[in-house]
Coordinates of C-alpha atoms in Angstrom, one line a residue:
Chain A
X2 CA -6.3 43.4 -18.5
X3 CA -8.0 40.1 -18.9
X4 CA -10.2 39.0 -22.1
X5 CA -13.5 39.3 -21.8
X6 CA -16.9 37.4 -22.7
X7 CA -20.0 39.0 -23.0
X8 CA -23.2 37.5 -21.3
X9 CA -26.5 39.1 -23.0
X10 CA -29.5 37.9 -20.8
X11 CA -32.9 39.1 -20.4
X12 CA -33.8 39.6 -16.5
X13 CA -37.1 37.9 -16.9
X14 CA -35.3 34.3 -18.6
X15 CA -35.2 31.2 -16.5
X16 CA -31.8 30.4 -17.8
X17 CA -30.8 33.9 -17.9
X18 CA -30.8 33.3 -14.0
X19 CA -28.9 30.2 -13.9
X20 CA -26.3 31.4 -16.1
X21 CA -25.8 34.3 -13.8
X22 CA -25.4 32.4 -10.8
X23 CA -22.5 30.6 -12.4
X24 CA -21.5 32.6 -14.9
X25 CA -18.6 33.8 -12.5
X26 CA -17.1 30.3 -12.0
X27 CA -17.0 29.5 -15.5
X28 CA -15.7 32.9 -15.9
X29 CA -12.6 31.9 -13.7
X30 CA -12.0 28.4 -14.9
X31 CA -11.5 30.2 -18.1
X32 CA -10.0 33.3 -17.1
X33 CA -11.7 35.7 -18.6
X34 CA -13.8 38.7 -17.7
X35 CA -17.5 38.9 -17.6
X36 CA -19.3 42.0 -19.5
X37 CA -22.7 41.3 -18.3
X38 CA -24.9 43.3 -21.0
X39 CA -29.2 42.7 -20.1
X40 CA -31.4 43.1 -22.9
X41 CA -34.7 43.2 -23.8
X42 CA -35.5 39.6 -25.0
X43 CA -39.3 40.7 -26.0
X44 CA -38.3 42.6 -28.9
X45 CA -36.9 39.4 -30.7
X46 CA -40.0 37.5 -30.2
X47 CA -41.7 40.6 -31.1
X48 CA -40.0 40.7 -34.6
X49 CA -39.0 37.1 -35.3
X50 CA -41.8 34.9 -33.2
X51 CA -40.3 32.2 -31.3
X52 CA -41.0 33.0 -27.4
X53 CA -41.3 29.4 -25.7
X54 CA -44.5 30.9 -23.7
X55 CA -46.2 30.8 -26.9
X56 CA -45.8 27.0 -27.6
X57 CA -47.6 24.7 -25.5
X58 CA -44.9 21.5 -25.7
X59 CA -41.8 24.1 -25.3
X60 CA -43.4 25.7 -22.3
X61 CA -44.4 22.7 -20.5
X62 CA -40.9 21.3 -21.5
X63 CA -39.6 24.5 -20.1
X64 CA -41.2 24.4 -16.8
X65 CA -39.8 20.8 -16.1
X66 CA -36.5 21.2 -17.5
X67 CA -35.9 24.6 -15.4
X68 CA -36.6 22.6 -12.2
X69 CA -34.5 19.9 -13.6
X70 CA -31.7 22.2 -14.5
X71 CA -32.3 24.5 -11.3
X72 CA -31.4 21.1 -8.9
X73 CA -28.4 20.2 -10.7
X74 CA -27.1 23.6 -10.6
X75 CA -27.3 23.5 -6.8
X76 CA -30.5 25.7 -6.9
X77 CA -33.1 23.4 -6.2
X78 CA -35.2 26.6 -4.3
X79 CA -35.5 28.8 -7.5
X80 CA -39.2 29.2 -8.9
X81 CA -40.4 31.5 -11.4
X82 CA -41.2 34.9 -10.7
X83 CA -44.9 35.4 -9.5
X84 CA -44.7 37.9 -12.9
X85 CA -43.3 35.6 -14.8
X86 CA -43.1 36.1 -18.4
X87 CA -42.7 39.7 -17.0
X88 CA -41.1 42.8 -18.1
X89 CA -37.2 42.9 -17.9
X90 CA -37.3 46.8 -18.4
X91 CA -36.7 47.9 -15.0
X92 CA -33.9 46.1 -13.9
X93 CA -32.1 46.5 -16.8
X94 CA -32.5 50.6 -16.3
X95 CA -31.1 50.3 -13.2
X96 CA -28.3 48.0 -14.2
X97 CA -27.0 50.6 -17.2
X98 CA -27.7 53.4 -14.3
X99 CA -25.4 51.5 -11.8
X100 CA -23.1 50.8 -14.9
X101 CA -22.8 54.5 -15.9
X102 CA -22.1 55.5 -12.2
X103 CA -20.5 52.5 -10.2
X104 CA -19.5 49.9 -12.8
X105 CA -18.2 47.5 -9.9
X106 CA -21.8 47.7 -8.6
X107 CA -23.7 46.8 -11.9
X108 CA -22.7 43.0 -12.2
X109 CA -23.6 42.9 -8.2
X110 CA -26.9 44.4 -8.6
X111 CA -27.5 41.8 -11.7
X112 CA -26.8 39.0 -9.6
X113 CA -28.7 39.7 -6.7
X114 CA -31.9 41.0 -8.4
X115 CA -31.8 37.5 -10.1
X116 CA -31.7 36.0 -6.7
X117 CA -34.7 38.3 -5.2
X118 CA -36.7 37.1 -8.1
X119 CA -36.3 33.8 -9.3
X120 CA -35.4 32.9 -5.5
X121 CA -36.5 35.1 -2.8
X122 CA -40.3 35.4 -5.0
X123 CA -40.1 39.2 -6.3
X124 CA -41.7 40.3 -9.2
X125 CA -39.0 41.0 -11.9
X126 CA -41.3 44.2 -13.0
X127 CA -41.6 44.9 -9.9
X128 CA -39.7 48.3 -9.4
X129 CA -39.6 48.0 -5.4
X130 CA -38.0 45.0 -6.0
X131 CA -35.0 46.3 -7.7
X132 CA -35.0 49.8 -5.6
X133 CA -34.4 47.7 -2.6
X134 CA -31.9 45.1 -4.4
X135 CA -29.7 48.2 -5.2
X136 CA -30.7 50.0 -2.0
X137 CA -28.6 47.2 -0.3
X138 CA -25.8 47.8 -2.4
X139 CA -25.7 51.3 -0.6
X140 CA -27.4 53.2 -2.9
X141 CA -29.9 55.9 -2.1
X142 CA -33.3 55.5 -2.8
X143 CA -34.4 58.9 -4.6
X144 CA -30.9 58.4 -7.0
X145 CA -32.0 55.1 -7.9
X146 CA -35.9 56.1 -8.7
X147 CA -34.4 59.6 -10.3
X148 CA -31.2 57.0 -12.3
X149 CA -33.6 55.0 -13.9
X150 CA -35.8 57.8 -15.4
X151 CA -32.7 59.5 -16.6
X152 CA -33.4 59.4 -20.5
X153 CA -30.1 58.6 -21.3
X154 CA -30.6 55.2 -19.4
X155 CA -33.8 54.5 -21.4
X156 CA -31.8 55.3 -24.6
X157 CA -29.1 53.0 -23.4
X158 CA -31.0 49.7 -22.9
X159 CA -32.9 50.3 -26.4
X160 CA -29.0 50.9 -28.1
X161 CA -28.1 48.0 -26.1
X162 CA -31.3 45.9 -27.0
X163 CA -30.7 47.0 -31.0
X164 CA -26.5 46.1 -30.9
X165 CA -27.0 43.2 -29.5
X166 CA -29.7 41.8 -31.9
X167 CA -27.6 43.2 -35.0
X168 CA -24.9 40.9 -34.1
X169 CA -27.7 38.5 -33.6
X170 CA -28.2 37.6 -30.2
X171 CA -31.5 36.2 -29.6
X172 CA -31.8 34.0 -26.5
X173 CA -30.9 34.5 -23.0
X174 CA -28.3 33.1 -21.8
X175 CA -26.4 34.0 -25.2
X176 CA -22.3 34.3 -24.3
X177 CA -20.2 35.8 -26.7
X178 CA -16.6 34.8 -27.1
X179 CA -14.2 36.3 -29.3
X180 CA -17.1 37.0 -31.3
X181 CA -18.4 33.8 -31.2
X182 CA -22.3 32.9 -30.0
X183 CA -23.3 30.1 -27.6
X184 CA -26.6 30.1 -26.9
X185 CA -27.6 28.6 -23.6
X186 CA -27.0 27.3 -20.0
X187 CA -26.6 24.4 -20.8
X188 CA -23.7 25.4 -23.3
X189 CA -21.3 26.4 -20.0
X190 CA -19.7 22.7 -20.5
X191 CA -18.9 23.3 -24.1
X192 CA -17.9 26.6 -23.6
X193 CA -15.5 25.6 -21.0
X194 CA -13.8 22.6 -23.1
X195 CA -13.5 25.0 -25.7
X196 CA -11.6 27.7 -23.7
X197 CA -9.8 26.8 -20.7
X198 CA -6.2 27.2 -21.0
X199 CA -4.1 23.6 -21.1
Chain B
X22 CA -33.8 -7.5 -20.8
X23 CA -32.0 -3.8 -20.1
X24 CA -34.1 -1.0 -19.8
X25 CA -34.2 1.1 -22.3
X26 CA -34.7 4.7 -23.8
X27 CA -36.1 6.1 -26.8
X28 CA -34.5 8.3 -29.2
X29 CA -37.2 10.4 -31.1
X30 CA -35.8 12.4 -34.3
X31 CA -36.4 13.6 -38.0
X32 CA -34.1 12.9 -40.3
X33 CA -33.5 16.3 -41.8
X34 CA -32.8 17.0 -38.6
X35 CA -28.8 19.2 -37.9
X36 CA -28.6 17.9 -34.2
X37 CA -30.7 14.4 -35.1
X38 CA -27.8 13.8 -37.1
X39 CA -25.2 14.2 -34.5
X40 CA -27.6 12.0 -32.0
X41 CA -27.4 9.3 -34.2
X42 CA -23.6 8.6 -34.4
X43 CA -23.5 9.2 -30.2
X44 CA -26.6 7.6 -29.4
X45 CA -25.3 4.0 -28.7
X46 CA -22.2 5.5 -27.2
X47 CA -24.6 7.1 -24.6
X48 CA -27.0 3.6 -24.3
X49 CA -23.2 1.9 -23.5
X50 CA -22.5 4.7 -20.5
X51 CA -25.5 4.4 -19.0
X52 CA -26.4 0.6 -19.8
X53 CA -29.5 0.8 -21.6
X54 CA -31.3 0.0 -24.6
X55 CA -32.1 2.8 -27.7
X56 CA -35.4 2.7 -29.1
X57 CA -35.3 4.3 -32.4
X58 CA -38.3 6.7 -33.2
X59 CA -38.3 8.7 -36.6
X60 CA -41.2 11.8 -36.3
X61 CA -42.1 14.3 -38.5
X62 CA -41.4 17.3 -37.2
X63 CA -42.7 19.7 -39.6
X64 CA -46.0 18.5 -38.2
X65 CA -44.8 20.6 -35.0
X66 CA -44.1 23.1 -37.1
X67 CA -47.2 23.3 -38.3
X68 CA -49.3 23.6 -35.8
X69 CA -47.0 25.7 -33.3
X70 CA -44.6 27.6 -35.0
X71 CA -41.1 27.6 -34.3
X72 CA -39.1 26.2 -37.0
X73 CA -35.3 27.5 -36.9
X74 CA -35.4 28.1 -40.4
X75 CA -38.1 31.1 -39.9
X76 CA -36.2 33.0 -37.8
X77 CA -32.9 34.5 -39.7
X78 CA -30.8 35.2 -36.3
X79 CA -31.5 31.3 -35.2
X80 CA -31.0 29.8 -38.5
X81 CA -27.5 31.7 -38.9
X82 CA -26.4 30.7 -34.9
X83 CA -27.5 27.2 -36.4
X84 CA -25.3 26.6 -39.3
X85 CA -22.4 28.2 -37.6
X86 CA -23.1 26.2 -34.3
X87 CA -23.9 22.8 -36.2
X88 CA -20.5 23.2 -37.7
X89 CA -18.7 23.8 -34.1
X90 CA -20.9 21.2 -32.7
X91 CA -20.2 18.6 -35.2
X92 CA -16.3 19.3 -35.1
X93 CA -15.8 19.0 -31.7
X94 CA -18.3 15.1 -31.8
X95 CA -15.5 14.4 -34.4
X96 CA -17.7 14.8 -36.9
X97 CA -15.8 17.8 -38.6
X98 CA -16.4 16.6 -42.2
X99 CA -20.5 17.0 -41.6
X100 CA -22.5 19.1 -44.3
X101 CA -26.2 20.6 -44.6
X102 CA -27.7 17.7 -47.3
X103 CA -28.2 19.8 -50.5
X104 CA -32.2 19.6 -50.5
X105 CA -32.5 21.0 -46.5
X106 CA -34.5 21.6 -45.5
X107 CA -35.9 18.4 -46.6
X108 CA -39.0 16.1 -46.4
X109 CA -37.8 13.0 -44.4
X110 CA -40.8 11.0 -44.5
X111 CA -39.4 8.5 -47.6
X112 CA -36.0 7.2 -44.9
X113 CA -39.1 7.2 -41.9
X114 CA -41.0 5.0 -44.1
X115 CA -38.1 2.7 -45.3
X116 CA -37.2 2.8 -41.4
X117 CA -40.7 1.4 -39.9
X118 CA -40.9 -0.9 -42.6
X119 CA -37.7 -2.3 -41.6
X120 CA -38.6 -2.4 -38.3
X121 CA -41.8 -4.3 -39.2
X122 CA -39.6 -7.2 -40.9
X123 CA -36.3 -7.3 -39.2
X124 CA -36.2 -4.6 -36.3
X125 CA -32.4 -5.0 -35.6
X126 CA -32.2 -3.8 -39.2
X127 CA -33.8 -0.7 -38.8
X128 CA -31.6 1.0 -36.3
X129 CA -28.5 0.2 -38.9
X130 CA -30.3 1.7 -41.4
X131 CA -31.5 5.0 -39.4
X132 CA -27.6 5.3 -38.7
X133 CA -26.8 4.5 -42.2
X134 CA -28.9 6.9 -43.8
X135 CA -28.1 9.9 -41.5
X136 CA -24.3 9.4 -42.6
X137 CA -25.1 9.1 -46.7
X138 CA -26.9 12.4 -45.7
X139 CA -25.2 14.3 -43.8
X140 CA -21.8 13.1 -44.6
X141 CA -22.2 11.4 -48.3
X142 CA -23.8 14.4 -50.0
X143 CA -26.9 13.0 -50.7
X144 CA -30.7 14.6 -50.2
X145 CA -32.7 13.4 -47.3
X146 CA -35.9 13.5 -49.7
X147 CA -34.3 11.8 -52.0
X148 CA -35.7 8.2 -52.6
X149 CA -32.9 6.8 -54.2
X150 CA -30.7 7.6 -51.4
X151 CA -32.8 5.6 -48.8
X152 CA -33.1 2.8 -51.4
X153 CA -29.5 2.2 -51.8
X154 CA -28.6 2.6 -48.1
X155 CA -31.4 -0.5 -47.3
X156 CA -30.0 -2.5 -50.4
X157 CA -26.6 -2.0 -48.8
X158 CA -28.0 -3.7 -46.0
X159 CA -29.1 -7.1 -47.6
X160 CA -32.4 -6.1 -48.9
X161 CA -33.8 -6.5 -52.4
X162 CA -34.4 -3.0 -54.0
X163 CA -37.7 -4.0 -55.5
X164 CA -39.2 -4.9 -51.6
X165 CA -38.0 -1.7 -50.5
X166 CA -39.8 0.5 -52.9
X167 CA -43.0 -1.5 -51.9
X168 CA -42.3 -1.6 -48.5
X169 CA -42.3 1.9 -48.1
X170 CA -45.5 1.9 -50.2
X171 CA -47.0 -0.5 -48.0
X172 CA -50.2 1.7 -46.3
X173 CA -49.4 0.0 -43.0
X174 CA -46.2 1.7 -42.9
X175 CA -47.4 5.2 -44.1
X176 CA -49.9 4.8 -41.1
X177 CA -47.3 4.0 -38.6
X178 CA -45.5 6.7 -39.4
X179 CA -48.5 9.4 -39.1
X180 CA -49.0 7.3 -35.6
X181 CA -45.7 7.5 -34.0
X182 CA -45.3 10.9 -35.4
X183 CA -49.5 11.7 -33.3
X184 CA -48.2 9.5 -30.5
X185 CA -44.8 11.6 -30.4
X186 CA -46.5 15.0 -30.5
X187 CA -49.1 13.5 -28.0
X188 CA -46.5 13.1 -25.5
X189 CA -45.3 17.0 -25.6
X190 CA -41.9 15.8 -28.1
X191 CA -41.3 19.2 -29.9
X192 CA -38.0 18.8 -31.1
X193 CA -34.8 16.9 -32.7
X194 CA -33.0 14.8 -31.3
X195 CA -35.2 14.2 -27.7
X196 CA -34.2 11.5 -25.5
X197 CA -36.8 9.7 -23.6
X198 CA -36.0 8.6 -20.2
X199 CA -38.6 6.7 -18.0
X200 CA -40.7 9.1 -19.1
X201 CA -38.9 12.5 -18.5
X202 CA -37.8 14.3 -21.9
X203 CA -34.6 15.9 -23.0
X204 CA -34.5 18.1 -25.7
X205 CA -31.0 18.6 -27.6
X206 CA -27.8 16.7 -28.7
X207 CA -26.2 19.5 -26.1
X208 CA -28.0 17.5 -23.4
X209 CA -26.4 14.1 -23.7
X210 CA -24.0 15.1 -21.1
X211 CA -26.1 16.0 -18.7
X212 CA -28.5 12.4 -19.4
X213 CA -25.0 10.4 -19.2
X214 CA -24.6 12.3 -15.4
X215 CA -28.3 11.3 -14.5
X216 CA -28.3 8.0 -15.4
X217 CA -24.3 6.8 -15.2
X218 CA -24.3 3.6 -12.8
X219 CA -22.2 5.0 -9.5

């Protein structure tokens, strides 16, 4: 068994996509495993403050540096979600349903429902969005709508969303090493210098 | 003349700190100029929100990361000055009035006065500190203290900080590049592989 490192992200972060489109690379170069745990972002802001959209200069920074960021990442195409800041909620049910049947298939689905929204224009609320993202994993339709109703999937992404802020994750990319934070895409450099094997 | 790029920062700022020891290694890389800019940034504060120190899960990644981030800039014996969070308008008035008599001065004693901080133990808001950092750079203690008391140089300092703010700077360190901003001692890698000469 490799080691692992756990990436928290919120479906509905710009940098939270970016990170999972390279998150597997740096995962290799590192060699370690990726425990990809989404999580709902909005209830940090909504009990410590601090969401970028609320600050003028931060947003307007954001906006530019995402493009910026997006282009030297080799993903010059991505644009925000028509939704965008939007609710993470369903995606993330239907990740910890995927998890909790198919594990294999939950880090796909994450990946690809990314892609449909940040570049193929889907609403990340969007629920036919992510029903057809894990449709063309090969899963039926009326499991996935019946999967993420099940209460036990709610349950899970609020347990998840309340463990990871009581270790204090907070952001989006946040990846967690050995128990140690780093908070950011644009951490992946540090976090590589840091851990890949001489 | 080289082109240049300016550095904009508050000196009870964690990461400002860590810009200014790299700051001229960066200009060297990518051949130009630094143009030093002191804000206030608790004037952001103010009037957005957002200050690290409000939010207990940032201000925790923060000390820990500060301390991982100064150790691996070779920095590792870097400490929180013992009054931070601090006022830093008395070193941002000693610095413009430097620059306002002998600019090349003022860059050497931005520099200076980060290290006595953030290295030497001694409080950013403390006036003595700034006063003994300037004497150590040739100048007579009894100009300094009415230097900084000069009314010209408490306005340009409420001017660069309006000016900064004006231009959407939100943050400490930001580095100024033909107009595009970049937000983060964690970004000087990415500048140095924008702007390297091939």
């Amino acid at each position: 068994m490799p080691e692992t490192m756990t990436f928290y992200f919120d479906f509905s972060s710009p940098y939270g996509f970016l990170a999972s489109q390279k998150i597997d690379e740096l995962a290799r170069a590192i060699g370690r495993k990726v425990v990809w745990r989404p999580y709902l972002i909005g209830i940090v802001y909504k009990t410590f403050g601090g969401a970028p959209v609320d600050h003028p200069l931060k947003k307007a920074y954001m906006l530019m540096d995402f493009a910026r960021s997006a282009r030297l990442a080799g993903l010059a195409d991505a644009n925000f979600p028509p939704d965008f800041p939007a609710s993470p909620v369903t995606p993330s049910r239907v990740f910890y349903w995927l998890e909790s049947i198919a594990p294999d298939s939950a880090a796909d689905f994450a990946r690809a429902a990314f892609r449909a929204c940040w570049l193929g224009g889907r609403g990340v609320s969007d629920p036919e969005a992510a029903i057809e993202v894990a449709s063309a994993l090969g899963f039926e339709r009326a499991a996935i709508i019946a999967g993420m109703q099940e209460p036990a999937v709610k349950d899970r992404l609020r347990h998840e969303t309340e463990a990871a802020i009581a270790q204090g994750i907070f952001g989006s990319p946040v990846i967690q090493i050995d128990g140690e934070a780093f908070w950011g895409f644009d951490r992946f450099g540090m976090i590589e210098a840091m851990y890949r094997p001489r």
